[in-house]
Short mmCIF file of C-alpha atoms in Angstrom, two decimals:
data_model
loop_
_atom_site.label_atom_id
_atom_site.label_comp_id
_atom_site.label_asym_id
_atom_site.label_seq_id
_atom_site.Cartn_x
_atom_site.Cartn_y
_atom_site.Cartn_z
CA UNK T 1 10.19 115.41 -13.33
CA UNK T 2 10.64 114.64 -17.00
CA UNK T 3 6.90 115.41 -17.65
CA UNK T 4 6.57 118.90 -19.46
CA UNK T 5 3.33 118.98 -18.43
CA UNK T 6 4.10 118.51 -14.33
CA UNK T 7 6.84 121.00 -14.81
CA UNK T 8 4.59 123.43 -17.07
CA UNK T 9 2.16 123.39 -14.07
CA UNK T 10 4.60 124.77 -11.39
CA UNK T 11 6.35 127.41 -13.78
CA UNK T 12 5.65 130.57 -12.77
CA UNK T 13 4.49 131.35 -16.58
CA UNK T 14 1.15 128.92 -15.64
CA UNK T 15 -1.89 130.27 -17.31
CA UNK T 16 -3.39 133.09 -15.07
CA UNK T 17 -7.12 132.42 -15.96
CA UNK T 18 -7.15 128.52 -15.06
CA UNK T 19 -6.79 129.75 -11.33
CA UNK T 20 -9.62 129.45 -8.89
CA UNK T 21 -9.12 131.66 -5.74
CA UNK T 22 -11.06 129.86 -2.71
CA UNK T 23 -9.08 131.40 0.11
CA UNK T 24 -11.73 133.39 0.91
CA UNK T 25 -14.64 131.60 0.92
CA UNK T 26 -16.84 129.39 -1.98
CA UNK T 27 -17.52 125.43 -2.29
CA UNK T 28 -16.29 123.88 -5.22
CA UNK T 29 -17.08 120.53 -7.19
CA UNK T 30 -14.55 118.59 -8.89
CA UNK T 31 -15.92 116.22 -10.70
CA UNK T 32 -14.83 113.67 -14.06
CA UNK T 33 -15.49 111.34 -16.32
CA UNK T 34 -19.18 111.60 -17.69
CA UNK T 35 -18.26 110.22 -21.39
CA UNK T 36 -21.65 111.44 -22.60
CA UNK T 37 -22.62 109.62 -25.78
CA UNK T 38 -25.55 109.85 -28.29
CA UNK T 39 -27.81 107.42 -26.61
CA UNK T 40 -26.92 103.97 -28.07
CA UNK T 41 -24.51 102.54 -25.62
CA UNK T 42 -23.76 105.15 -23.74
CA UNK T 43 -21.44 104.73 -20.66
CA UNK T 44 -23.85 107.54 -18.66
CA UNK T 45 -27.13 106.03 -19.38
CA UNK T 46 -27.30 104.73 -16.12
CA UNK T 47 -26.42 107.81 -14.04
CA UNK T 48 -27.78 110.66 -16.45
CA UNK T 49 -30.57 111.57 -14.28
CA UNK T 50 -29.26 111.25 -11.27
CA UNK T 51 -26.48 113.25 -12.16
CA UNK T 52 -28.24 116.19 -13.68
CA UNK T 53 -30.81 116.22 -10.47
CA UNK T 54 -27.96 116.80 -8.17
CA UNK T 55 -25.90 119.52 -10.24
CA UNK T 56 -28.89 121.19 -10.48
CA UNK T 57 -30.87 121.21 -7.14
CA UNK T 58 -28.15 120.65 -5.19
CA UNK T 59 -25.00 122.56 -6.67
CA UNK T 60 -26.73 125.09 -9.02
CA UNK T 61 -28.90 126.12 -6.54
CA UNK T 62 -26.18 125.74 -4.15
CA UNK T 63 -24.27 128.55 -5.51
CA UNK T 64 -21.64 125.87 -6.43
CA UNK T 65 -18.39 126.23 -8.99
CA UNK T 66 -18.24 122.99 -10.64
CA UNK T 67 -14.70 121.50 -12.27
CA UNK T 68 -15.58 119.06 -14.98
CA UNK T 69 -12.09 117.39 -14.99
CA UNK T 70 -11.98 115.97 -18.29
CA UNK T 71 -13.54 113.32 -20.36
CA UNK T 72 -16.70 114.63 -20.06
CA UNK T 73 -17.72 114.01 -23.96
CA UNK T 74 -16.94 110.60 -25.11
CA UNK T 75 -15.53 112.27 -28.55
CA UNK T 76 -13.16 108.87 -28.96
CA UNK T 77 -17.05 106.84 -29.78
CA UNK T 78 -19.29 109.78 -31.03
CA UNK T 79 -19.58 112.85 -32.48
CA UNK T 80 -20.27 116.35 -30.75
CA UNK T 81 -22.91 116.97 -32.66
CA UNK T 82 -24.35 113.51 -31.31
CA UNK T 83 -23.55 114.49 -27.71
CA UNK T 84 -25.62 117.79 -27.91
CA UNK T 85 -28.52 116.31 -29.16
CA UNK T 86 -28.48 113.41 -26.71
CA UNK T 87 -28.09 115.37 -23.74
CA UNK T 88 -29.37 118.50 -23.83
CA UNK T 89 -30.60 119.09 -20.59
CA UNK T 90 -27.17 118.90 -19.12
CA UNK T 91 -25.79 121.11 -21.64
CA UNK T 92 -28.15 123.91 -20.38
CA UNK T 93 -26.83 123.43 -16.96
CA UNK T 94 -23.00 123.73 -17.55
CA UNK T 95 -24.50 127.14 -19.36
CA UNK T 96 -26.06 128.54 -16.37
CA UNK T 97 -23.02 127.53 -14.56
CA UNK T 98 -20.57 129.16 -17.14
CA UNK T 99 -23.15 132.17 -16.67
CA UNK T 100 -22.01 132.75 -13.30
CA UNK T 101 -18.65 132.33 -13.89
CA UNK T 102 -19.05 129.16 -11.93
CA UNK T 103 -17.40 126.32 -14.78
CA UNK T 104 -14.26 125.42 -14.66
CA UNK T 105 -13.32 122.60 -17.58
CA UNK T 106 -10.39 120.65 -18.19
CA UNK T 107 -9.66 118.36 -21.33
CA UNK T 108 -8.69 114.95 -21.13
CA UNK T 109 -7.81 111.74 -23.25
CA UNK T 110 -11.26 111.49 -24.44
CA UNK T 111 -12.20 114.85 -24.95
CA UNK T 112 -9.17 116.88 -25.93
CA UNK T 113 -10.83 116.84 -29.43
CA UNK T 114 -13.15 119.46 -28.02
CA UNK T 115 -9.75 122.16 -28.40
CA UNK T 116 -10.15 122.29 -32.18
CA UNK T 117 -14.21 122.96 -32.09
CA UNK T 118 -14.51 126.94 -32.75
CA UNK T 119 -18.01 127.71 -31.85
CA UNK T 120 -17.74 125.24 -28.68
CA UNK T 121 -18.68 127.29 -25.96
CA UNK T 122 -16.05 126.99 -22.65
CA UNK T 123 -12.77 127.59 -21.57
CA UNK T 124 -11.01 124.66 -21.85
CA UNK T 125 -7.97 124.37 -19.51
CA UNK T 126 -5.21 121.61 -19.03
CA UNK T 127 -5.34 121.97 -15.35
CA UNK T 128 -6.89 124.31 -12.61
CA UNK T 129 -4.93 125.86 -9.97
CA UNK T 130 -7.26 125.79 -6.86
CA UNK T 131 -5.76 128.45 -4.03
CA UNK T 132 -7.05 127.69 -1.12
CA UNK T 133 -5.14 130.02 0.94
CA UNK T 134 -3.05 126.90 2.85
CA UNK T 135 -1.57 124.72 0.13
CA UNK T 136 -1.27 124.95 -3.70
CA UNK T 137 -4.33 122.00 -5.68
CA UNK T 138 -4.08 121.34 -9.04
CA UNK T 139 -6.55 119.54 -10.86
CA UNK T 140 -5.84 117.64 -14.16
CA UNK T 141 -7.78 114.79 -15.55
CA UNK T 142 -4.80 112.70 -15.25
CA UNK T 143 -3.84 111.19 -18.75
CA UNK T 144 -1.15 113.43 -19.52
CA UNK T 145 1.31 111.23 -17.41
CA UNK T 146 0.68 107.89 -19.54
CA UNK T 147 3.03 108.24 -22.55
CA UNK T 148 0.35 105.81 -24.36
CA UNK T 149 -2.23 108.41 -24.55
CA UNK T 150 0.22 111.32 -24.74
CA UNK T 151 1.51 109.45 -27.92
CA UNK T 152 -1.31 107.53 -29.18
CA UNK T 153 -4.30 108.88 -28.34
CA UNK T 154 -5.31 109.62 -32.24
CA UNK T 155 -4.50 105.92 -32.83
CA UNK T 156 -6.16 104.84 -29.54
CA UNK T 157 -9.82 107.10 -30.99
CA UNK T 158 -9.35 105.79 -34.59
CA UNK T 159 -9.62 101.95 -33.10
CA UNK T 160 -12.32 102.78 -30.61
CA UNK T 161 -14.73 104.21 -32.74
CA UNK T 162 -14.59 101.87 -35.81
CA UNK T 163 -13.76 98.77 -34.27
CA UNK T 164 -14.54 98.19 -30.67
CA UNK T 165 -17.88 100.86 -31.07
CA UNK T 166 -19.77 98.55 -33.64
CA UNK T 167 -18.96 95.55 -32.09
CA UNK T 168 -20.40 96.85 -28.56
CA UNK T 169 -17.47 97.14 -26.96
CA UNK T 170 -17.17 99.72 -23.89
CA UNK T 171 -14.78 102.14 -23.16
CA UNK T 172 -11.95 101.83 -22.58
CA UNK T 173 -9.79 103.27 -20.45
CA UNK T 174 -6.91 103.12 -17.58
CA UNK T 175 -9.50 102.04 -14.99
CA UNK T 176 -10.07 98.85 -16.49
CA UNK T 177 -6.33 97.96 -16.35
CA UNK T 178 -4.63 97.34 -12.76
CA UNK T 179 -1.27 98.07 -14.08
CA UNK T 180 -1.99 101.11 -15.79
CA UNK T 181 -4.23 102.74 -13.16
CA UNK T 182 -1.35 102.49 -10.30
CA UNK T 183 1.01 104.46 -12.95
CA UNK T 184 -0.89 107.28 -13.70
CA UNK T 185 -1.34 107.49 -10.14
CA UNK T 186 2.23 106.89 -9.48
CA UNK T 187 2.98 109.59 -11.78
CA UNK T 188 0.43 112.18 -9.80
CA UNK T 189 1.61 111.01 -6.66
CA UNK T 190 5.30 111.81 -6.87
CA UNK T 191 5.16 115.86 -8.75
CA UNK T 192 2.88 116.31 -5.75
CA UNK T 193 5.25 114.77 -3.23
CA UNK T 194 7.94 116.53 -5.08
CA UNK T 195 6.33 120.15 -5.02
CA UNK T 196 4.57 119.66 -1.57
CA UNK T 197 1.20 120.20 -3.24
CA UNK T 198 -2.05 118.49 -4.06
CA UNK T 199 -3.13 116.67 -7.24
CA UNK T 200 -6.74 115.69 -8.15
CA UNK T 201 -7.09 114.35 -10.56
CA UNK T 202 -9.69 111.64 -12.78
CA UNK T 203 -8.87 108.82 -15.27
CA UNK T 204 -8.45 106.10 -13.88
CA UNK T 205 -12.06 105.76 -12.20
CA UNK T 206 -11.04 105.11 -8.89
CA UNK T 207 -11.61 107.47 -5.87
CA UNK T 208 -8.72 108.19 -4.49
CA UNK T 209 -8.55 110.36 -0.52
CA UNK T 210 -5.57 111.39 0.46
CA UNK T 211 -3.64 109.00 -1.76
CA UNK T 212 -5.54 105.99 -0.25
CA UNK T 213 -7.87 104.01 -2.40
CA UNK T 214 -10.62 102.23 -0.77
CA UNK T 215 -8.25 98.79 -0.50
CA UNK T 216 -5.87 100.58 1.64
CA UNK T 217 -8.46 102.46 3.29
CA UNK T 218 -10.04 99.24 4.62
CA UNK T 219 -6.71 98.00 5.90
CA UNK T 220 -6.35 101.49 7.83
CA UNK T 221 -9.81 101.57 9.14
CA UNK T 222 -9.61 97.61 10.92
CA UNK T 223 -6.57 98.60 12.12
CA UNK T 224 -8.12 101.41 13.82
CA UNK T 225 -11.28 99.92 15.39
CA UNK T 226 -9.14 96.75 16.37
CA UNK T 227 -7.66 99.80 18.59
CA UNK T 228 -10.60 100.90 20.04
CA UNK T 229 -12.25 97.32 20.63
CA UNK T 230 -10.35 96.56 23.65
CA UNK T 231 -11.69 99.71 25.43
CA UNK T 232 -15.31 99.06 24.25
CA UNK T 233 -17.87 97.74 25.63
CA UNK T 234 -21.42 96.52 25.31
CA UNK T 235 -23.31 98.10 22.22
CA UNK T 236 -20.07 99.46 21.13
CA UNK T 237 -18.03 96.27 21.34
CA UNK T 238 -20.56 94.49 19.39
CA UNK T 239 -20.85 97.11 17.00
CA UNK T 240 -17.37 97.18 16.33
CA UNK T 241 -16.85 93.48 16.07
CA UNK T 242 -19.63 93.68 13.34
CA UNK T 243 -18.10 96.46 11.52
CA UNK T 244 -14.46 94.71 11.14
CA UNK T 245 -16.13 91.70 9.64
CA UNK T 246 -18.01 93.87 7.03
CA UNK T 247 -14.73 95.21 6.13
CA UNK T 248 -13.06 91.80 6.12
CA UNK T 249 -15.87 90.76 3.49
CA UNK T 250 -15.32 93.93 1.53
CA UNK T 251 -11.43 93.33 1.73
CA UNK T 252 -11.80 89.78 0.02
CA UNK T 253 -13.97 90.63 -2.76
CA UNK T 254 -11.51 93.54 -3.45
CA UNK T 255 -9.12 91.24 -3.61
CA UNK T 256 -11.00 89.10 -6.12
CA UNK T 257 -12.22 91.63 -8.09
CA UNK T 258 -8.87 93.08 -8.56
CA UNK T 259 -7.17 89.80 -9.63
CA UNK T 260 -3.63 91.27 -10.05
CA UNK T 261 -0.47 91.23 -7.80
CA UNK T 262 -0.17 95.22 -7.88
CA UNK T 263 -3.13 95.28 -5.45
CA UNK T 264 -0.24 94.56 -2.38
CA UNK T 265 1.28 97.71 -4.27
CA UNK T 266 1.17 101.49 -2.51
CA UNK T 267 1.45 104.88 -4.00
CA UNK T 268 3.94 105.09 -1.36
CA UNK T 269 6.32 102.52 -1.25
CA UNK T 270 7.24 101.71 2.71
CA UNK T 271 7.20 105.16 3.60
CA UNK T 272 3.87 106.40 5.44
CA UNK T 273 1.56 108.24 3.53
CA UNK T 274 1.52 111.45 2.35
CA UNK T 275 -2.07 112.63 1.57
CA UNK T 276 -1.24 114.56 -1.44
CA UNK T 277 -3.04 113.00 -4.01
CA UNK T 278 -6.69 112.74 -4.23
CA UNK T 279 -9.04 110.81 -7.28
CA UNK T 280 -12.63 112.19 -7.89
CA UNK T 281 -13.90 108.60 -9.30
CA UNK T 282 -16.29 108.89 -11.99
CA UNK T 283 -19.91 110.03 -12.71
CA UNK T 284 -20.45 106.42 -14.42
CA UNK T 285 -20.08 103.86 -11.49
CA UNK T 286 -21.99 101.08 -11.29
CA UNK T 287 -24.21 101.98 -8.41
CA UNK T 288 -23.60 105.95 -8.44
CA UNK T 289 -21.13 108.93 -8.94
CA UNK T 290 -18.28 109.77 -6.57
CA UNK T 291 -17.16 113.30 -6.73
CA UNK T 292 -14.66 115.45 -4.67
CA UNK T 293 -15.86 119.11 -2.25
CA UNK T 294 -13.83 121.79 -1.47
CA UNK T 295 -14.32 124.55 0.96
CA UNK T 296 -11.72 126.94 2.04
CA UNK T 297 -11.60 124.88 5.22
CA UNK T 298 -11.86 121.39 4.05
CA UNK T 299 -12.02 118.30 1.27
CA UNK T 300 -14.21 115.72 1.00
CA UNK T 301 -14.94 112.27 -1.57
CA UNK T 302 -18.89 112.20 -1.64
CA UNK T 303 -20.89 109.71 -2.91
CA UNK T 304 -24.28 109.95 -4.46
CA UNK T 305 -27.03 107.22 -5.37
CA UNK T 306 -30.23 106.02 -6.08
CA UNK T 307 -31.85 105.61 -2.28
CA UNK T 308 -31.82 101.75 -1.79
CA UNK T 309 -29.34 101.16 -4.75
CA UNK T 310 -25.87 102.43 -3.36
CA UNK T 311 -22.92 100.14 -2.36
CA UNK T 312 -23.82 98.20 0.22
CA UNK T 313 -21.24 99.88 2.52
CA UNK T 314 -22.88 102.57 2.39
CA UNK T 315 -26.50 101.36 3.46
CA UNK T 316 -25.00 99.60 6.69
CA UNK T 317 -25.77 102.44 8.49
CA UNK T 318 -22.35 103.97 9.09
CA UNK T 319 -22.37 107.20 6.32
CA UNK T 320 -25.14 109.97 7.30
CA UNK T 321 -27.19 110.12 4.10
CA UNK T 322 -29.00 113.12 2.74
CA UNK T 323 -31.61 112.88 0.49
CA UNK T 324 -32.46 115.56 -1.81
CA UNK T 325 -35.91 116.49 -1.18
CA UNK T 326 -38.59 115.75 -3.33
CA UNK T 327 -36.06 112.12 -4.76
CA UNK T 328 -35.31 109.13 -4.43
CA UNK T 329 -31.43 110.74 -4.75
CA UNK T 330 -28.71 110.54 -2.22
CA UNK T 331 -25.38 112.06 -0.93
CA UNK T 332 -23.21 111.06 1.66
CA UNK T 333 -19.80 112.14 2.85
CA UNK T 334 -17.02 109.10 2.58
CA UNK T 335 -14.01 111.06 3.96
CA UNK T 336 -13.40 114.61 5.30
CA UNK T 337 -10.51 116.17 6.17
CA UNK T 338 -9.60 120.20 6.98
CA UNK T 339 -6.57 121.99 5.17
CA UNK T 340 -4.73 122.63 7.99
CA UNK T 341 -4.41 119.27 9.12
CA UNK T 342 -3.62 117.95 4.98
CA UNK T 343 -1.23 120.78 5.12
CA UNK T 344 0.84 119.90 8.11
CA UNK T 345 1.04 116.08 7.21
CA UNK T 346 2.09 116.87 3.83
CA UNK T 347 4.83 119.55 5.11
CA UNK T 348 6.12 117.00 7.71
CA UNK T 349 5.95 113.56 5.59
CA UNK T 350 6.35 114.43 2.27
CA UNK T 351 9.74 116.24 0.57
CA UNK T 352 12.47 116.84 3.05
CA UNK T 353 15.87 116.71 1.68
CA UNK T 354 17.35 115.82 4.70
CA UNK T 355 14.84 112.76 5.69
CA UNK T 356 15.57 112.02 1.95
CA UNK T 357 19.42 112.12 1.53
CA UNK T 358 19.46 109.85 4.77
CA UNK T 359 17.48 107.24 3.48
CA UNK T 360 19.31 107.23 0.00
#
């Protein structure tokens, strides 16, 4: 690749201490995109306390390691000063974390500010190299493969905060755009395709498992239980049928939410697959935060929410739910897969000269 930071990451010179050694057991959270402000239109408003109930009760006491994957201060709208004072409580649990040696924090677009602060008090890292004993993950927020915020991003802050800030616009940023969204992804897709590795990465807001989002999941998943409805039968049948029309509804207003062309667009082309790339979301979704596990065995996309709030795919019925005790606060498990299984479809869909020079 072109990218010096995709080839940086696979050079044998890559930082030492940005590397996270799961192999042999420990649970990991990756997750992005917090863009903490000072109070006054403030993209985590919404999610603030749900977000610092679960890092604390569930991951803190969890004996977690956390990977904030960039743009976890919104430094392009506010000041860091600001930031502290707004959030506080949060700030004292990325310390216990970083206590334990248990942070992990990676600059992006929004954030990368946070290099030039001398007193600020974590590592800061361009990416992570996660070894998980089976197949190389990196995680980078994303950004670095859009030449607009490679380029621009000083120009992109300067108009943010004193013109779109005081006249209420939000942030901005590649999740809001279609077009730019499926490039960054793109651009993830193929160095991970190319090195036979995994990418997670942030940015663009969207969760991404196994380099499906949830458009092409949907299409996958109807084609599945339109498989097992001819061997159904009774409760099963029914509940099937009902199930494939939920989707079908979910498919359409995907469709008209997304308003763009791309949408009939894959990471992939017309080859199958490869599940190489994976997309934490964001902390500051609508109706809750997605975030991405690890375990030495497996990965998973979670989802948590206010109990009676979440997406309404969610409260069919389908997900098991747990609720942190004590809350109204809620996890469940989207998608789950185990290493080995990642691994093996990576190694026998993904880069192989041969496969490759035939099809050129």
């Amino acid at each position: 690749m072109a990218n010096t930071f995709f080839s940086d990451m696979v050079n044998n010179h890559f930082n030492p201490a940005a590397v996270l050694d799961i192999s042999q057991g420990g649970n990991v959270l990756v997750i992005s995109d917090f863009h903490m402000g000072c109070g006054r239109r403030d993209d985590l408003a919404q999610n603030g306390v749900l977000l610092m109930e679960m890092l604390e009760h569930y991951y803190l006491n969890g004996d977690w390691t956390i990977v904030l994957n960039g743009d976890i201060e919104e430094l392009q709208r506010f000041s860091l000063e600001s930031i502290r004072e707004q959030w506080p409580r949060l700030y004292q649990l990325f310390d216990k974390f970083n206590a334990r040696g248990r942070l992990y924090k990676t600059l992006g677009n929004h954030d990368e500010q946070l290099i030039f602060e001398k007193k600020y008090p974590y590592a800061l890292y361009d990416a992570v190299l996660i070894e998980t004993g089976l197949i190389p993950l990196y995680v980078y927020h994303g950004h670095q493969s859009s030449k607009v915020y490679t380029n621009y991003n000083k120009l992109l802050q300067i108009g943010i905060r004193y013109l779109l800030k005081p006249l209420g616009v939000r942030n901005i940023s590649s999740g809001r755009s279609p077009f730019r969204r499926f490039h960054v992804e793109k651009q993830a897709y193929d160095f991970s395709l190319e090195h036979n590795c995994i990418s997670i990465i942030g940015h663009t807001h969207r969760p991404l498992f196994e380099s499906l989002g949830r458009f092409e999941f949907i299409k996958f998943e109807i084609e599945r239980l339109c498989r097992d409805y001819p061997v159904s039968q009774g409760e099963d049948r029914e509940r099937i049928a009902e199930e494939v029309r939920a989707l079908r509804m979910d498919l359409g207003k995907l469709k008209r939410s997304e308003k763009r062309n791309a949408i009939r667009e894959s990471l992939y082309g017309d080859d199958l697959p490869v599940p190489c790339l994976f997309n934490s979301g964001s902390a500051i979704g609508r109706r809750g935060i997605n975030a991405i596990e690890l375990d030495r065995e497996k990965i998973s996309l979670v989802y948590w929410f206010v109990q009676g709030e979440g997406k309404k795919f969610v409260n069919r019925g389908r997900y098991p739910v747990y609720i942190l005790p004590g809350t109204k606060y809620c996890r469940t498990v989207l998608n789950q897969d185990r290493f080995e299984y990642v691994k093996a479809r990576i190694e026998l869909l993904g880069n192989v000269p041969e496969i490759n020079a035939a099809w050129d």
